[in-house]
Amino acid sequence: MSKGSPGPTPGFLVWRLANKWRVAVDRAVAPLGLTHAQYSLVASLHGMRRTGERPSQRQLADHTGMEALYVSKLARSLESAGLIERTRDPRDPRAVRLALTAQGAAVARQAVDVVQDLLQQLLEPLGGLDAARTRAFTEELTTLLDVPLVPTAPRPGGTTPPTAAEPTTDPHTQGETP
C-alpha cells in the first residue's frame, strides 16, 4: 500500500517544467523549421554574435549544457539547412568554429522573438520577466545549475535497506516504487 507523499518532489517538478518548456518551444519554433535543441544553438549563436564571439562547437556545447557530440550533430543539420557555417579554426585544426549565415540570423531573430513571448507567458504568474520574484527564481535556478551532480555507485547486490534519510518512493512521483 502506498502511504503517499505530501506532494511532488522538487526533482519531479523540475522534470515537468523542463518538459513543458521543451514541448512549448518545439511547437513555437517548428514553423521556422527548428526543434527546441536547434533553437538553443541558433539563439546562443545569435547572442554570442552580438558580442563579437564566434564559438567553437566545444564552447557552444559548454554554453548550452549539451553534449559536444550532440552539438556537432545539430550543427551539421543546421549547416545543411543553410542556417550556420562550420569552419575549421586556423589556430587549432581539431576545432570547428560556428557562425550564423544571413538566413540563420534572420531565423534566429524570429525564433528569439517567438520564444521571448513564451517566456513572458511562463513567467507571468511570477510578475513577468522583470519582476523581483522572477529574478529570485533565476538566482535559485543558477544556484542549482552550479551544483555538480556525480552519480553514486549502486549498492552491491542492491539488498541494503534504505536509511531513514533515503526515500522509499520514486523521486519523480508521489507513489511507492514497486
mmCIF file with all atom_site columns, C-alpha atoms in Angstrom:
data_model
loop_
_atom_site.group_PDB
_atom_site.id
_atom_site.type_symbol
_atom_site.label_atom_id
_atom_site.label_alt_id
_atom_site.label_comp_id
_atom_site.label_asym_id
_atom_site.label_entity_id
_atom_site.label_seq_id
_atom_site.pdbx_PDB_ins_code
_atom_site.Cartn_x
_atom_site.Cartn_y
_atom_site.Cartn_z
_atom_site.occupancy
_atom_site.B_iso_or_equiv
_atom_site.pdbx_formal_charge
_atom_site.auth_seq_id
_atom_site.auth_comp_id
_atom_site.auth_asym_id
_atom_site.auth_atom_id
_atom_site.pdbx_PDB_model_num
ATOM 1   C CA . MET A 1 1   ? 0.000  0.000  0.000   1.00 0.00 ? 1   MET A CA 1
ATOM 2   C CA . SER A 1 2   ? 1.111  3.472  -0.711  1.00 0.00 ? 2   SER A CA 1
ATOM 3   C CA . LYS A 1 3   ? 1.274  5.893  2.167   1.00 0.00 ? 3   LYS A CA 1
ATOM 4   C CA . GLY A 1 4   ? 1.539  8.672  -0.385  1.00 0.00 ? 4   GLY A CA 1
ATOM 5   C CA . SER A 1 5   ? 3.688  11.709 -0.019  1.00 0.00 ? 5   SER A CA 1
ATOM 6   C CA . PRO A 1 6   ? 2.913  15.299 0.831   1.00 0.00 ? 6   PRO A CA 1
ATOM 7   C CA . GLY A 1 7   ? 3.306  16.308 -2.803  1.00 0.00 ? 7   GLY A CA 1
ATOM 8   C CA . PRO A 1 8   ? 5.554  16.110 -5.795  1.00 0.00 ? 8   PRO A CA 1
ATOM 9   C CA . THR A 1 9   ? 9.284  16.244 -5.209  1.00 0.00 ? 9   THR A CA 1
ATOM 10  C CA . PRO A 1 10  ? 11.407 19.148 -6.453  1.00 0.00 ? 10  PRO A CA 1
ATOM 11  C CA . GLY A 1 11  ? 13.074 16.765 -8.935  1.00 0.00 ? 11  GLY A CA 1
ATOM 12  C CA . PHE A 1 12  ? 9.703  15.798 -10.371 1.00 0.00 ? 12  PHE A CA 1
ATOM 13  C CA . LEU A 1 13  ? 8.658  19.447 -10.687 1.00 0.00 ? 13  LEU A CA 1
ATOM 14  C CA . VAL A 1 14  ? 11.934 20.399 -12.404 1.00 0.00 ? 14  VAL A CA 1
ATOM 15  C CA . TRP A 1 15  ? 11.458 17.493 -14.809 1.00 0.00 ? 15  TRP A CA 1
ATOM 16  C CA . ARG A 1 16  ? 7.836  18.503 -15.528 1.00 0.00 ? 16  ARG A CA 1
ATOM 17  C CA . LEU A 1 17  ? 8.751  22.162 -16.074 1.00 0.00 ? 17  LEU A CA 1
ATOM 18  C CA . ALA A 1 18  ? 11.663 21.237 -18.348 1.00 0.00 ? 18  ALA A CA 1
ATOM 19  C CA . ASN A 1 19  ? 9.383  19.010 -20.422 1.00 0.00 ? 19  ASN A CA 1
ATOM 20  C CA . LYS A 1 20  ? 6.602  21.612 -20.536 1.00 0.00 ? 20  LYS A CA 1
ATOM 21  C CA . TRP A 1 21  ? 9.119  24.220 -21.743 1.00 0.00 ? 21  TRP A CA 1
ATOM 22  C CA . ARG A 1 22  ? 10.703 21.891 -24.321 1.00 0.00 ? 22  ARG A CA 1
ATOM 23  C CA . VAL A 1 23  ? 7.330  20.954 -25.815 1.00 0.00 ? 23  VAL A CA 1
ATOM 24  C CA . ALA A 1 24  ? 6.164  24.591 -25.918 1.00 0.00 ? 24  ALA A CA 1
ATOM 25  C CA . VAL A 1 25  ? 9.382  25.777 -27.589 1.00 0.00 ? 25  VAL A CA 1
ATOM 26  C CA . ASP A 1 26  ? 9.331  22.847 -30.040 1.00 0.00 ? 26  ASP A CA 1
ATOM 27  C CA . ARG A 1 27  ? 5.808  23.801 -31.105 1.00 0.00 ? 27  ARG A CA 1
ATOM 28  C CA . ALA A 1 28  ? 6.597  27.512 -31.276 1.00 0.00 ? 28  ALA A CA 1
ATOM 29  C CA . VAL A 1 29  ? 9.729  27.206 -33.441 1.00 0.00 ? 29  VAL A CA 1
ATOM 30  C CA . ALA A 1 30  ? 8.519  24.339 -35.663 1.00 0.00 ? 30  ALA A CA 1
ATOM 31  C CA . PRO A 1 31  ? 7.035  26.775 -38.241 1.00 0.00 ? 31  PRO A CA 1
ATOM 32  C CA . LEU A 1 32  ? 10.561 28.219 -38.577 1.00 0.00 ? 32  LEU A CA 1
ATOM 33  C CA . GLY A 1 33  ? 11.950 24.756 -39.331 1.00 0.00 ? 33  GLY A CA 1
ATOM 34  C CA . LEU A 1 34  ? 13.639 24.348 -35.942 1.00 0.00 ? 34  LEU A CA 1
ATOM 35  C CA . THR A 1 35  ? 13.461 21.997 -32.997 1.00 0.00 ? 35  THR A CA 1
ATOM 36  C CA . HIS A 1 36  ? 13.987 23.197 -29.441 1.00 0.00 ? 36  HIS A CA 1
ATOM 37  C CA . ALA A 1 37  ? 17.559 21.853 -29.456 1.00 0.00 ? 37  ALA A CA 1
ATOM 38  C CA . GLN A 1 38  ? 18.320 23.595 -32.763 1.00 0.00 ? 38  GLN A CA 1
ATOM 39  C CA . TYR A 1 39  ? 16.778 26.765 -31.390 1.00 0.00 ? 39  TYR A CA 1
ATOM 40  C CA . SER A 1 40  ? 19.136 26.557 -28.408 1.00 0.00 ? 40  SER A CA 1
ATOM 41  C CA . LEU A 1 41  ? 22.095 26.599 -30.785 1.00 0.00 ? 41  LEU A CA 1
ATOM 42  C CA . VAL A 1 42  ? 20.926 29.348 -33.147 1.00 0.00 ? 42  VAL A CA 1
ATOM 43  C CA . ALA A 1 43  ? 19.721 31.561 -30.278 1.00 0.00 ? 43  ALA A CA 1
ATOM 44  C CA . SER A 1 44  ? 23.043 31.097 -28.475 1.00 0.00 ? 44  SER A CA 1
ATOM 45  C CA . LEU A 1 45  ? 24.973 31.871 -31.657 1.00 0.00 ? 45  LEU A CA 1
ATOM 46  C CA . HIS A 1 46  ? 22.764 34.926 -32.167 1.00 0.00 ? 46  HIS A CA 1
ATOM 47  C CA . GLY A 1 47  ? 23.581 36.220 -28.679 1.00 0.00 ? 47  GLY A CA 1
ATOM 48  C CA . MET A 1 48  ? 27.273 35.411 -28.984 1.00 0.00 ? 48  MET A CA 1
ATOM 49  C CA . ARG A 1 49  ? 27.439 37.081 -32.392 1.00 0.00 ? 49  ARG A CA 1
ATOM 50  C CA . ARG A 1 50  ? 26.134 40.304 -30.856 1.00 0.00 ? 50  ARG A CA 1
ATOM 51  C CA . THR A 1 51  ? 29.143 40.309 -28.507 1.00 0.00 ? 51  THR A CA 1
ATOM 52  C CA . GLY A 1 52  ? 31.597 39.508 -31.323 1.00 0.00 ? 52  GLY A CA 1
ATOM 53  C CA . GLU A 1 53  ? 32.116 35.848 -30.429 1.00 0.00 ? 53  GLU A CA 1
ATOM 54  C CA . ARG A 1 54  ? 32.429 33.040 -32.951 1.00 0.00 ? 54  ARG A CA 1
ATOM 55  C CA . PRO A 1 55  ? 32.471 29.984 -30.694 1.00 0.00 ? 55  PRO A CA 1
ATOM 56  C CA . SER A 1 56  ? 33.833 26.554 -31.347 1.00 0.00 ? 56  SER A CA 1
ATOM 57  C CA . GLN A 1 57  ? 31.465 23.615 -31.153 1.00 0.00 ? 57  GLN A CA 1
ATOM 58  C CA . ARG A 1 58  ? 33.029 22.773 -27.771 1.00 0.00 ? 58  ARG A CA 1
ATOM 59  C CA . GLN A 1 59  ? 32.428 26.299 -26.455 1.00 0.00 ? 59  GLN A CA 1
ATOM 60  C CA . LEU A 1 60  ? 28.832 26.177 -27.673 1.00 0.00 ? 60  LEU A CA 1
ATOM 61  C CA . ALA A 1 61  ? 28.363 22.791 -26.007 1.00 0.00 ? 61  ALA A CA 1
ATOM 62  C CA . ASP A 1 62  ? 29.665 24.205 -22.730 1.00 0.00 ? 62  ASP A CA 1
ATOM 63  C CA . HIS A 1 63  ? 27.452 27.291 -23.098 1.00 0.00 ? 63  HIS A CA 1
ATOM 64  C CA . THR A 1 64  ? 24.258 25.312 -23.777 1.00 0.00 ? 64  THR A CA 1
ATOM 65  C CA . GLY A 1 65  ? 24.956 22.403 -21.425 1.00 0.00 ? 65  GLY A CA 1
ATOM 66  C CA . MET A 1 66  ? 24.595 19.925 -24.296 1.00 0.00 ? 66  MET A CA 1
ATOM 67  C CA . GLU A 1 67  ? 26.981 17.089 -25.062 1.00 0.00 ? 67  GLU A CA 1
ATOM 68  C CA . ALA A 1 68  ? 29.645 18.032 -27.624 1.00 0.00 ? 68  ALA A CA 1
ATOM 69  C CA . LEU A 1 69  ? 28.662 15.124 -29.903 1.00 0.00 ? 69  LEU A CA 1
ATOM 70  C CA . TYR A 1 70  ? 25.044 16.287 -29.901 1.00 0.00 ? 70  TYR A CA 1
ATOM 71  C CA . VAL A 1 71  ? 26.077 19.865 -30.719 1.00 0.00 ? 71  VAL A CA 1
ATOM 72  C CA . SER A 1 72  ? 28.163 18.514 -33.604 1.00 0.00 ? 72  SER A CA 1
ATOM 73  C CA . LYS A 1 73  ? 25.174 16.576 -34.953 1.00 0.00 ? 73  LYS A CA 1
ATOM 74  C CA . LEU A 1 74  ? 22.868 19.593 -34.615 1.00 0.00 ? 74  LEU A CA 1
ATOM 75  C CA . ALA A 1 75  ? 25.455 21.879 -36.211 1.00 0.00 ? 75  ALA A CA 1
ATOM 76  C CA . ARG A 1 76  ? 25.720 19.589 -39.243 1.00 0.00 ? 76  ARG A CA 1
ATOM 77  C CA . SER A 1 77  ? 21.938 19.600 -39.691 1.00 0.00 ? 77  SER A CA 1
ATOM 78  C CA . LEU A 1 78  ? 21.783 23.394 -39.298 1.00 0.00 ? 78  LEU A CA 1
ATOM 79  C CA . GLU A 1 79  ? 24.605 23.731 -41.822 1.00 0.00 ? 79  GLU A CA 1
ATOM 80  C CA . SER A 1 80  ? 22.679 21.537 -44.286 1.00 0.00 ? 80  SER A CA 1
ATOM 81  C CA . ALA A 1 81  ? 19.664 23.802 -43.789 1.00 0.00 ? 81  ALA A CA 1
ATOM 82  C CA . GLY A 1 82  ? 21.815 26.842 -44.628 1.00 0.00 ? 82  GLY A CA 1
ATOM 83  C CA . LEU A 1 83  ? 21.481 28.400 -41.174 1.00 0.00 ? 83  LEU A CA 1
ATOM 84  C CA . ILE A 1 84  ? 25.055 28.126 -39.907 1.00 0.00 ? 84  ILE A CA 1
ATOM 85  C CA . GLU A 1 85  ? 28.587 27.886 -41.252 1.00 0.00 ? 85  GLU A CA 1
ATOM 86  C CA . ARG A 1 86  ? 31.092 25.441 -39.799 1.00 0.00 ? 86  ARG A CA 1
ATOM 87  C CA . THR A 1 87  ? 34.741 26.274 -40.437 1.00 0.00 ? 87  THR A CA 1
ATOM 88  C CA . ARG A 1 88  ? 37.995 24.826 -39.177 1.00 0.00 ? 88  ARG A CA 1
ATOM 89  C CA . ASP A 1 89  ? 39.816 27.012 -36.687 1.00 0.00 ? 89  ASP A CA 1
ATOM 90  C CA . PRO A 1 90  ? 43.139 28.026 -38.334 1.00 0.00 ? 90  PRO A CA 1
ATOM 91  C CA . ARG A 1 91  ? 44.842 28.054 -34.901 1.00 0.00 ? 91  ARG A CA 1
ATOM 92  C CA . ASP A 1 92  ? 43.511 24.622 -33.879 1.00 0.00 ? 92  ASP A CA 1
ATOM 93  C CA . PRO A 1 93  ? 42.715 22.199 -36.716 1.00 0.00 ? 93  PRO A CA 1
ATOM 94  C CA . ARG A 1 94  ? 40.726 19.998 -34.302 1.00 0.00 ? 94  ARG A CA 1
ATOM 95  C CA . ALA A 1 95  ? 38.291 22.807 -33.507 1.00 0.00 ? 95  ALA A CA 1
ATOM 96  C CA . VAL A 1 96  ? 35.306 23.795 -35.623 1.00 0.00 ? 96  VAL A CA 1
ATOM 97  C CA . ARG A 1 97  ? 34.030 27.376 -35.373 1.00 0.00 ? 97  ARG A CA 1
ATOM 98  C CA . LEU A 1 98  ? 30.345 28.128 -35.836 1.00 0.00 ? 98  LEU A CA 1
ATOM 99  C CA . ALA A 1 99  ? 28.588 31.226 -37.164 1.00 0.00 ? 99  ALA A CA 1
ATOM 100 C CA . LEU A 1 100 ? 25.103 32.071 -38.352 1.00 0.00 ? 100 LEU A CA 1
ATOM 101 C CA . THR A 1 101 ? 24.580 32.675 -42.041 1.00 0.00 ? 101 THR A CA 1
ATOM 102 C CA . ALA A 1 102 ? 22.454 35.679 -43.093 1.00 0.00 ? 102 ALA A CA 1
ATOM 103 C CA . GLN A 1 103 ? 19.481 33.318 -43.360 1.00 0.00 ? 103 GLN A CA 1
ATOM 104 C CA . GLY A 1 104 ? 20.344 31.813 -39.971 1.00 0.00 ? 104 GLY A CA 1
ATOM 105 C CA . ALA A 1 105 ? 20.495 35.256 -38.359 1.00 0.00 ? 105 ALA A CA 1
ATOM 106 C CA . ALA A 1 106 ? 17.053 36.114 -39.750 1.00 0.00 ? 106 ALA A CA 1
ATOM 107 C CA . VAL A 1 107 ? 15.569 32.822 -38.496 1.00 0.00 ? 107 VAL A CA 1
ATOM 108 C CA . ALA A 1 108 ? 17.288 33.251 -35.123 1.00 0.00 ? 108 ALA A CA 1
ATOM 109 C CA . ARG A 1 109 ? 15.792 36.742 -34.660 1.00 0.00 ? 109 ARG A CA 1
ATOM 110 C CA . GLN A 1 110 ? 12.295 35.436 -35.435 1.00 0.00 ? 110 GLN A CA 1
ATOM 111 C CA . ALA A 1 111 ? 12.741 32.432 -33.154 1.00 0.00 ? 111 ALA A CA 1
ATOM 112 C CA . VAL A 1 112 ? 14.060 34.539 -30.281 1.00 0.00 ? 112 VAL A CA 1
ATOM 113 C CA . ASP A 1 113 ? 11.004 36.815 -30.555 1.00 0.00 ? 113 ASP A CA 1
ATOM 114 C CA . VAL A 1 114 ? 8.626  33.840 -30.509 1.00 0.00 ? 114 VAL A CA 1
ATOM 115 C CA . VAL A 1 115 ? 10.367 32.235 -27.523 1.00 0.00 ? 115 VAL A CA 1
ATOM 116 C CA . GLN A 1 116 ? 10.516 35.565 -25.640 1.00 0.00 ? 116 GLN A CA 1
ATOM 117 C CA . ASP A 1 117 ? 6.713  35.702 -25.918 1.00 0.00 ? 117 ASP A CA 1
ATOM 118 C CA . LEU A 1 118 ? 6.522  32.177 -24.483 1.00 0.00 ? 118 LEU A CA 1
ATOM 119 C CA . LEU A 1 119 ? 8.893  33.122 -21.680 1.00 0.00 ? 119 LEU A CA 1
ATOM 120 C CA . GLN A 1 120 ? 6.725  36.094 -20.786 1.00 0.00 ? 120 GLN A CA 1
ATOM 121 C CA . GLN A 1 121 ? 3.701  33.783 -20.598 1.00 0.00 ? 121 GLN A CA 1
ATOM 122 C CA . LEU A 1 122 ? 5.585  31.307 -18.408 1.00 0.00 ? 122 LEU A CA 1
ATOM 123 C CA . LEU A 1 123 ? 6.806  33.991 -16.014 1.00 0.00 ? 123 LEU A CA 1
ATOM 124 C CA . GLU A 1 124 ? 3.551  35.951 -15.803 1.00 0.00 ? 124 GLU A CA 1
ATOM 125 C CA . PRO A 1 125 ? 2.500  34.183 -12.557 1.00 0.00 ? 125 PRO A CA 1
ATOM 126 C CA . LEU A 1 126 ? 5.763  35.443 -11.003 1.00 0.00 ? 126 LEU A CA 1
ATOM 127 C CA . GLY A 1 127 ? 5.062  39.006 -12.126 1.00 0.00 ? 127 GLY A CA 1
ATOM 128 C CA . GLY A 1 128 ? 6.690  38.859 -15.566 1.00 0.00 ? 128 GLY A CA 1
ATOM 129 C CA . LEU A 1 129 ? 10.197 38.925 -16.920 1.00 0.00 ? 129 LEU A CA 1
ATOM 130 C CA . ASP A 1 130 ? 11.395 41.934 -14.897 1.00 0.00 ? 130 ASP A CA 1
ATOM 131 C CA . ALA A 1 131 ? 9.725  41.067 -11.585 1.00 0.00 ? 131 ALA A CA 1
ATOM 132 C CA . ALA A 1 132 ? 11.579 40.553 -8.306  1.00 0.00 ? 132 ALA A CA 1
ATOM 133 C CA . ARG A 1 133 ? 10.144 37.010 -7.994  1.00 0.00 ? 133 ARG A CA 1
ATOM 134 C CA . THR A 1 134 ? 11.483 36.164 -11.450 1.00 0.00 ? 134 THR A CA 1
ATOM 135 C CA . ARG A 1 135 ? 14.935 37.492 -10.530 1.00 0.00 ? 135 ARG A CA 1
ATOM 136 C CA . ALA A 1 136 ? 14.881 35.409 -7.331  1.00 0.00 ? 136 ALA A CA 1
ATOM 137 C CA . PHE A 1 137 ? 13.716 32.341 -9.294  1.00 0.00 ? 137 PHE A CA 1
ATOM 138 C CA . THR A 1 138 ? 16.542 32.874 -11.782 1.00 0.00 ? 138 THR A CA 1
ATOM 139 C CA . GLU A 1 139 ? 19.079 33.106 -8.947  1.00 0.00 ? 139 GLU A CA 1
ATOM 140 C CA . GLU A 1 140 ? 17.768 29.855 -7.439  1.00 0.00 ? 140 GLU A CA 1
ATOM 141 C CA . LEU A 1 141 ? 17.951 28.080 -10.817 1.00 0.00 ? 141 LEU A CA 1
ATOM 142 C CA . THR A 1 142 ? 21.511 29.364 -11.313 1.00 0.00 ? 142 THR A CA 1
ATOM 143 C CA . THR A 1 143 ? 22.481 28.051 -7.877  1.00 0.00 ? 143 THR A CA 1
ATOM 144 C CA . LEU A 1 144 ? 21.095 24.614 -8.732  1.00 0.00 ? 144 LEU A CA 1
ATOM 145 C CA . LEU A 1 145 ? 22.789 24.561 -12.139 1.00 0.00 ? 145 LEU A CA 1
ATOM 146 C CA . ASP A 1 146 ? 26.135 25.342 -10.482 1.00 0.00 ? 146 ASP A CA 1
ATOM 147 C CA . VAL A 1 147 ? 25.950 22.229 -8.272  1.00 0.00 ? 147 VAL A CA 1
ATOM 148 C CA . PRO A 1 148 ? 27.982 19.371 -9.771  1.00 0.00 ? 148 PRO A CA 1
ATOM 149 C CA . LEU A 1 149 ? 25.997 16.152 -9.831  1.00 0.00 ? 149 LEU A CA 1
ATOM 150 C CA . VAL A 1 150 ? 28.059 12.993 -9.504  1.00 0.00 ? 150 VAL A CA 1
ATOM 151 C CA . PRO A 1 151 ? 26.129 9.726  -9.635  1.00 0.00 ? 151 PRO A CA 1
ATOM 152 C CA . THR A 1 152 ? 26.802 7.328  -6.809  1.00 0.00 ? 152 THR A CA 1
ATOM 153 C CA . ALA A 1 153 ? 27.546 3.685  -7.489  1.00 0.00 ? 153 ALA A CA 1
ATOM 154 C CA . PRO A 1 154 ? 24.686 1.264  -6.927  1.00 0.00 ? 154 PRO A CA 1
ATOM 155 C CA . ARG A 1 155 ? 24.801 -0.693 -3.703  1.00 0.00 ? 155 ARG A CA 1
ATOM 156 C CA . PRO A 1 156 ? 26.391 -4.147 -4.100  1.00 0.00 ? 156 PRO A CA 1
ATOM 157 C CA . GLY A 1 157 ? 23.610 -6.671 -4.521  1.00 0.00 ? 157 GLY A CA 1
ATOM 158 C CA . GLY A 1 158 ? 21.043 -3.944 -4.136  1.00 0.00 ? 158 GLY A CA 1
ATOM 159 C CA . THR A 1 159 ? 19.896 -5.510 -0.865  1.00 0.00 ? 159 THR A CA 1
ATOM 160 C CA . THR A 1 160 ? 20.846 -2.787 1.599   1.00 0.00 ? 160 THR A CA 1
ATOM 161 C CA . PRO A 1 161 ? 17.659 -1.327 3.065   1.00 0.00 ? 161 PRO A CA 1
ATOM 162 C CA . PRO A 1 162 ? 17.256 2.426  2.724   1.00 0.00 ? 162 PRO A CA 1
ATOM 163 C CA . THR A 1 163 ? 18.328 4.558  5.646   1.00 0.00 ? 163 THR A CA 1
ATOM 164 C CA . ALA A 1 164 ? 15.947 6.957  7.339   1.00 0.00 ? 164 ALA A CA 1
ATOM 165 C CA . ALA A 1 165 ? 17.295 9.726  5.118   1.00 0.00 ? 165 ALA A CA 1
ATOM 166 C CA . GLU A 1 166 ? 16.634 7.786  1.906   1.00 0.00 ? 166 GLU A CA 1
ATOM 167 C CA . PRO A 1 167 ? 13.148 7.891  0.434   1.00 0.00 ? 167 PRO A CA 1
ATOM 168 C CA . THR A 1 168 ? 11.282 4.672  -0.276  1.00 0.00 ? 168 THR A CA 1
ATOM 169 C CA . THR A 1 169 ? 9.325  6.332  -3.048  1.00 0.00 ? 169 THR A CA 1
ATOM 170 C CA . ASP A 1 170 ? 10.243 7.100  -6.613  1.00 0.00 ? 170 ASP A CA 1
ATOM 171 C CA . PRO A 1 171 ? 11.915 10.550 -6.595  1.00 0.00 ? 171 PRO A CA 1
ATOM 172 C CA . HIS A 1 172 ? 9.750  11.660 -9.537  1.00 0.00 ? 172 HIS A CA 1
ATOM 173 C CA . THR A 1 173 ? 6.322  10.546 -8.385  1.00 0.00 ? 173 THR A CA 1
ATOM 174 C CA . GLN A 1 174 ? 4.146  10.507 -5.355  1.00 0.00 ? 174 GLN A CA 1
ATOM 175 C CA . GLY A 1 175 ? 3.733  6.750  -5.056  1.00 0.00 ? 175 GLY A CA 1
ATOM 176 C CA . GLU A 1 176 ? 5.923  3.973  -3.727  1.00 0.00 ? 176 GLU A CA 1
ATOM 177 C CA . THR A 1 177 ? 8.257  2.190  -6.054  1.00 0.00 ? 177 THR A CA 1
ATOM 178 C CA . PRO A 1 178 ? 7.327  -1.416 -6.838  1.00 0.00 ? 178 PRO A CA 1
#
